Amino acid sequence: MNKKTVTIIGFGRFGKTLYELLKEDFEVIIYKRNSTPQTNLPTTSDLKKAYESNTIFYAVPIEAFEAVISEH
């Protein structure tokens, strides 16, 4: 059975918590604007790839939320 995909946009404390909660049951992709490879974390800086997921979670700081949503 294929796992559904989830993208987490933003990888601060909330994004990291979501990742830990979801990684066992879903294929998780972490979107970061400046994606630098980290040990064994599935990151991307390609927004188009991030949008291919079944579900997208925005885990950005609340003060940046409006700007990020407008940009995306």
Tab-separated table of C-alpha atoms in Angstrom:
chain	number	residue	atom	x	y	z
A	1	MET	CA	0.000	0.000	0.000
A	2	ASN	CA	1.386	3.406	-0.981
A	3	LYS	CA	1.538	6.008	1.740
A	4	LYS	CA	-0.182	9.325	1.102
A	5	THR	CA	2.133	12.291	0.770
A	6	VAL	CA	2.225	15.308	3.045
A	7	THR	CA	4.190	18.515	2.589
A	8	ILE	CA	5.184	20.637	5.549
A	9	ILE	CA	5.951	24.209	4.558
A	10	GLY	CA	8.253	25.661	7.199
A	11	PHE	CA	10.463	23.663	9.512
A	12	GLY	CA	10.655	25.483	12.812
A	13	ARG	CA	9.441	23.996	16.083
A	14	PHE	CA	5.901	23.402	14.803
A	15	GLY	CA	7.107	21.937	11.505
A	16	LYS	CA	9.499	19.593	13.305
A	17	THR	CA	6.722	18.455	15.635
A	18	LEU	CA	4.419	17.755	12.671
A	19	TYR	CA	7.192	15.801	10.981
A	20	GLU	CA	7.688	13.608	14.040
A	21	LEU	CA	3.935	12.965	14.279
A	22	LEU	CA	3.451	12.156	10.595
A	23	LYS	CA	6.638	10.437	9.401
A	24	GLU	CA	5.581	6.907	10.361
A	25	ASP	CA	2.240	6.996	8.545
A	26	PHE	CA	2.881	9.303	5.582
A	27	GLU	CA	5.551	10.120	3.053
A	28	VAL	CA	6.564	13.571	4.266
A	29	ILE	CA	8.281	16.279	2.215
A	30	ILE	CA	9.631	19.356	3.958
A	31	TYR	CA	9.564	22.548	1.904
A	32	LYS	CA	12.123	25.188	2.762
A	33	ARG	CA	12.902	28.161	0.517
A	34	ASN	CA	16.627	27.592	0.895
A	35	SER	CA	16.719	23.846	1.142
A	36	THR	CA	20.055	22.640	2.391
A	37	PRO	CA	20.384	18.896	2.766
A	38	GLN	CA	20.097	17.654	6.330
A	39	THR	CA	20.754	14.156	7.487
A	40	ASN	CA	18.029	11.886	6.151
A	41	LEU	CA	15.355	14.582	5.964
A	42	PRO	CA	13.318	14.719	2.740
A	43	THR	CA	13.603	18.442	1.972
A	44	THR	CA	12.911	20.371	-1.210
A	45	SER	CA	13.089	23.982	-2.306
A	46	ASP	CA	10.925	23.212	-5.371
A	47	LEU	CA	7.470	24.617	-4.622
A	48	LYS	CA	5.954	22.750	-7.569
A	49	LYS	CA	7.096	19.453	-6.065
A	50	ALA	CA	5.730	20.503	-2.677
A	51	TYR	CA	2.286	21.092	-4.201
A	52	GLU	CA	2.137	17.550	-5.604
A	53	SER	CA	1.365	16.160	-2.137
A	54	ASN	CA	-2.059	14.961	-1.055
A	55	THR	CA	-2.010	17.345	1.923
A	56	ILE	CA	-0.080	20.542	2.682
A	57	PHE	CA	0.526	21.939	6.161
A	58	TYR	CA	1.727	25.521	6.587
A	59	ALA	CA	3.986	25.621	9.630
A	60	VAL	CA	5.363	29.131	9.247
A	61	PRO	CA	5.445	31.808	11.963
A	62	ILE	CA	2.089	33.561	12.299
A	63	GLU	CA	3.646	36.947	11.466
A	64	ALA	CA	4.857	35.504	8.133
A	65	PHE	CA	1.699	33.533	7.332
A	66	GLU	CA	-0.077	36.168	5.230
A	67	ALA	CA	3.040	36.900	3.157
A	68	VAL	CA	3.735	33.205	2.572
A	69	ILE	CA	0.145	32.489	1.534
A	70	SER	CA	0.169	35.490	-0.829
A	71	GLU	CA	3.470	34.342	-2.335
A	72	HIS	CA	2.262	30.788	-2.833
